[in-house]
GROMACS .gro file of C-alpha atoms in nm:
model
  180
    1UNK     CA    1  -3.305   1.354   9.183
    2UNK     CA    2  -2.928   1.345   9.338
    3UNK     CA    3  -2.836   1.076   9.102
    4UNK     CA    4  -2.984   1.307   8.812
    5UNK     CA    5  -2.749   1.611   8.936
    6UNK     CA    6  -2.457   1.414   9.002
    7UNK     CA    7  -2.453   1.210   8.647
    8UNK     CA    8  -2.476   1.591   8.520
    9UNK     CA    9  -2.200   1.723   8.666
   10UNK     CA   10  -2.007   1.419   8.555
   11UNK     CA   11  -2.093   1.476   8.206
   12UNK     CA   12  -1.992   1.824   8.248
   13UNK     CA   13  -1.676   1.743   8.385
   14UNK     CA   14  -1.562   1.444   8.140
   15UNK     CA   15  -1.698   1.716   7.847
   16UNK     CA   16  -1.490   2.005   7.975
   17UNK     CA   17  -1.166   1.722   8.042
   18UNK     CA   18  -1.176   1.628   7.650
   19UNK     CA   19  -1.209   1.959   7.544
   20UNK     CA   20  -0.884   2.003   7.757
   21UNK     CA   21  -0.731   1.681   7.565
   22UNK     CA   22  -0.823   1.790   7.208
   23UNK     CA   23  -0.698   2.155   7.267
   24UNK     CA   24  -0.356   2.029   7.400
   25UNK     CA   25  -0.357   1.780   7.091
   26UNK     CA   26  -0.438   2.028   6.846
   27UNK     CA   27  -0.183   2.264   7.016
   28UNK     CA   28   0.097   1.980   7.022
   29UNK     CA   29   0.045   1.923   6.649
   30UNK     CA   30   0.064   2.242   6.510
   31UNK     CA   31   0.385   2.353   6.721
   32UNK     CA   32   0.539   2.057   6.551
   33UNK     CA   33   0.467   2.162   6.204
   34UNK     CA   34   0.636   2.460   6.290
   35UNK     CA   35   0.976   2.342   6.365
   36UNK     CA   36   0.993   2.261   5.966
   37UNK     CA   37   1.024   2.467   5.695
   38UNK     CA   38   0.753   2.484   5.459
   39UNK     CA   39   0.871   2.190   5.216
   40UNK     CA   40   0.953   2.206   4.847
   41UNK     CA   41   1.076   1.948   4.601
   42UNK     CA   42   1.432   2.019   4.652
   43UNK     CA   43   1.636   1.730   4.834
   44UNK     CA   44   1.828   1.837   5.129
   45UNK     CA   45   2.178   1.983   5.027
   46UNK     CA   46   2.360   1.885   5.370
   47UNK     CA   47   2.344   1.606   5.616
   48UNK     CA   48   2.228   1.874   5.862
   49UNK     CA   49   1.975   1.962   5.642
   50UNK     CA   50   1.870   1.632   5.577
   51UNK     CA   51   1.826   1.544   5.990
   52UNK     CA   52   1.675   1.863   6.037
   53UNK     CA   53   1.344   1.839   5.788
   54UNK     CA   54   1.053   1.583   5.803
   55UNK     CA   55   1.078   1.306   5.473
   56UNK     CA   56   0.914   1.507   5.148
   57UNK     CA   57   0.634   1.200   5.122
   58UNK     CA   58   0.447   1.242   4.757
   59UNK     CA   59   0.151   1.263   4.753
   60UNK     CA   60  -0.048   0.979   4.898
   61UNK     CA   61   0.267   0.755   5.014
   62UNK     CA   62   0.413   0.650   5.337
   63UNK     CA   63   0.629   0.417   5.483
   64UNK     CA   64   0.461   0.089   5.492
   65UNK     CA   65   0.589  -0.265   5.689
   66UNK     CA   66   0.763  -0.463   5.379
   67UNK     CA   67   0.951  -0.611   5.623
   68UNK     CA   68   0.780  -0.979   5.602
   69UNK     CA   69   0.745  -0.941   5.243
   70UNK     CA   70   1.113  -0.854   5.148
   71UNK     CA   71   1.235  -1.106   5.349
   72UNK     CA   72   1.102  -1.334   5.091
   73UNK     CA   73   1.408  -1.188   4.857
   74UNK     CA   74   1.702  -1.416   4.816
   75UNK     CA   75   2.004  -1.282   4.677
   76UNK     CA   76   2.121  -1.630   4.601
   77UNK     CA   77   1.887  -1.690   4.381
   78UNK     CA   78   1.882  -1.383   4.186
   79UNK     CA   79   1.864  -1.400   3.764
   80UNK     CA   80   1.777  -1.229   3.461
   81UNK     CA   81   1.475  -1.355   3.241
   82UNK     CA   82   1.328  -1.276   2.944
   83UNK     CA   83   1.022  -1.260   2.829
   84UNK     CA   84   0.670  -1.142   2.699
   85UNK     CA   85   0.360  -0.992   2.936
   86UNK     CA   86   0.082  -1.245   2.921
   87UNK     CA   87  -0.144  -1.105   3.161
   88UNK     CA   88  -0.092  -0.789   3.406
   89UNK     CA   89  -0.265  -0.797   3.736
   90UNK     CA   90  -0.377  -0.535   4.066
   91UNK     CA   91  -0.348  -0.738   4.406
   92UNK     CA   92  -0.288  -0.692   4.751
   93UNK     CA   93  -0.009  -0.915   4.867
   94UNK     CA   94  -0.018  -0.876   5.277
   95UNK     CA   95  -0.275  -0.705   5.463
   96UNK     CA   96  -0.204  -0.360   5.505
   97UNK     CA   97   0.002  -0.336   5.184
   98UNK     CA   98  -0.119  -0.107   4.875
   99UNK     CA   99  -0.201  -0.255   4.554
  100UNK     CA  100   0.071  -0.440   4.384
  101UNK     CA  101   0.147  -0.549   3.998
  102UNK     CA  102   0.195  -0.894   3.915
  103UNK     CA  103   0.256  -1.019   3.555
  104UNK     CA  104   0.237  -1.365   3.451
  105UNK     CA  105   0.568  -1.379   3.216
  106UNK     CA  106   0.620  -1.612   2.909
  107UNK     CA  107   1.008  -1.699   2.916
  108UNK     CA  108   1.176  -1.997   2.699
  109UNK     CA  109   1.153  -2.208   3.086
  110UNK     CA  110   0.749  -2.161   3.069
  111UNK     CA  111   0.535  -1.895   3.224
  112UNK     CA  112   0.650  -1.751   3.533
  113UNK     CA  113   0.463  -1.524   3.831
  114UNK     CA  114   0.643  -1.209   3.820
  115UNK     CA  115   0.572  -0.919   4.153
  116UNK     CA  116   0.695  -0.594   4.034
  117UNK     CA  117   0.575  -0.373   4.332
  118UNK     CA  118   0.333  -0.120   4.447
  119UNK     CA  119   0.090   0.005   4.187
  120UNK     CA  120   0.168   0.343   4.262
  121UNK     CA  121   0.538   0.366   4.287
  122UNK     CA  122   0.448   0.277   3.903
  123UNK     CA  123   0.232   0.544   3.815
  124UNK     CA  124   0.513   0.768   4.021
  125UNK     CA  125   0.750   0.667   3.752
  126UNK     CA  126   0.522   0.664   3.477
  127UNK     CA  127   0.640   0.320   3.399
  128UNK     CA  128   0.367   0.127   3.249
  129UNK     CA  129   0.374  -0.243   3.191
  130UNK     CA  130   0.123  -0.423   2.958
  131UNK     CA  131  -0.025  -0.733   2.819
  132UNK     CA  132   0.244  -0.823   2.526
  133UNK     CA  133   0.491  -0.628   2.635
  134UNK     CA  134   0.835  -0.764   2.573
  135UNK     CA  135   1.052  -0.711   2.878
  136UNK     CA  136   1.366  -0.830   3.068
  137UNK     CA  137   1.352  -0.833   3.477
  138UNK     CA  138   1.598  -0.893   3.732
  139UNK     CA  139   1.486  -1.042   4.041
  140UNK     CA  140   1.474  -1.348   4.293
  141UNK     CA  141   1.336  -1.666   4.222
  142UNK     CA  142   1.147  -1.768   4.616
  143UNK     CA  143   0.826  -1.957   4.679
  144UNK     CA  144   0.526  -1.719   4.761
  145UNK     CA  145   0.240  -1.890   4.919
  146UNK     CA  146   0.360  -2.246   4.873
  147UNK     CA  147   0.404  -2.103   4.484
  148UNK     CA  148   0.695  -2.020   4.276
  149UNK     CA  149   0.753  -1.677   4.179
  150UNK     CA  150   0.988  -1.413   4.149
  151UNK     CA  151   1.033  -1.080   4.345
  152UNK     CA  152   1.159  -0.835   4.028
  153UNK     CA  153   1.491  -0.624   4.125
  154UNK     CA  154   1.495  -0.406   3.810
  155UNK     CA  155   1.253  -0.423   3.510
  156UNK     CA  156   1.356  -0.312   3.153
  157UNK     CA  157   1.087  -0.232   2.855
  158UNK     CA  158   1.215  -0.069   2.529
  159UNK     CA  159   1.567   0.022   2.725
  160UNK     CA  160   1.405   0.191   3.051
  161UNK     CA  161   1.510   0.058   3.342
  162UNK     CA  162   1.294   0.081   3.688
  163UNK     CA  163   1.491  -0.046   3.974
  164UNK     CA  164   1.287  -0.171   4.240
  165UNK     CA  165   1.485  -0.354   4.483
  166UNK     CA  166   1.838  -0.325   4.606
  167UNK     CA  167   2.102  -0.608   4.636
  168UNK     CA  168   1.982  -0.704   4.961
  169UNK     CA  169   1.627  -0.707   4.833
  170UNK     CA  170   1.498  -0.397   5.005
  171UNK     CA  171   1.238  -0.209   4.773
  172UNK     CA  172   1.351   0.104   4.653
  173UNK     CA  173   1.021   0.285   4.766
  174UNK     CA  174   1.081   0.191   5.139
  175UNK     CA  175   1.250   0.493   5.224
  176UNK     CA  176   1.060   0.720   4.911
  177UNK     CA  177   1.114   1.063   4.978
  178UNK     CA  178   1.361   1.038   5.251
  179UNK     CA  179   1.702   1.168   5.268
  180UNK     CA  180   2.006   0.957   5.101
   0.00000   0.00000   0.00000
């Protein structure tokens, strides 16, 4: 019977200590939505401005780790090809990475493996590349998975450009939303 009333008032007590933890959570959270203006689509004017309100995400979107993946990206070996859109694919890359686009490229050389970048940085530009598309790409030849491909820079189709990478190789959606 004791070991019935004690495991009660244990239960009570761990109960009434995470109600205690979610209420201080809950609190914590909504005093730091406070400290920011209610956000619009305006970039910041200032560089005050700019340190002073959160990174206007779109949408779905958030930082991800393209660290491993940029790396890849050799400016050495960056060049312009181009070609027509054999076949467009959806993949995952890494683990923990959204959806990418991949084409499969026919240039004078032979076909090449072409990764664009995330599937919806695309449909946030309302760039849309398809089978026999004619196209011209900037990017870095490399070896992906013991394979040779290249990481696209900038992709033109009927004179739009989309850049995608820097120089350096870092994708233009790493920082999406944040201030310049």
């Amino acid at each position: 019977m004791k070991s019935t009333y004690a495991k009660a008032i244990v239960t009570v007590l761990l109960t009434g200590l995470l109600l205690l933890l979610l209420t201080a959570c809950q609190q914590s959270m909504e005093s730091s939505f406070e400290q920011f203006p209610a956000q619009s689509n305006a970039s910041p004017t200032s560089e005050s401005e700019c340190l002073n309100s959160p990174p206007k995400w779109r949408g779905r979107h958030r930082r991800q780790n393209y660290g491993q993946y940029s790396r890849l990206y050799n400016p050495s070996t960056v060049e312009t090809i181009q070609g027509q859109v054999i076949q467009v694919d959806t993949v995952t890359p890494r683990w923990g990475m959204s959806t990418g686009v991949h084409l499969q490229l026919r240039a004078d050389e032979g076909n090449v493996e072409i990764r664009l970048g995330p599937t919806w940085y695309f449909e946030e530009q309302n760039f849309i590349v398809q089978k026999g598309d004619k196209i011209t790409l900037t990017g870095s030849r490399v070896e992906v998975d013991n394979q040779p491909a290249v990481i696209a820079a900038a992709v033109t189709k009927a004179d739009v450009t989309l850049k995608l990478r820097d120089q350096e190789g870092i994708p233009v959606w790493s920082n999406w939303g944040a201030c310049p």
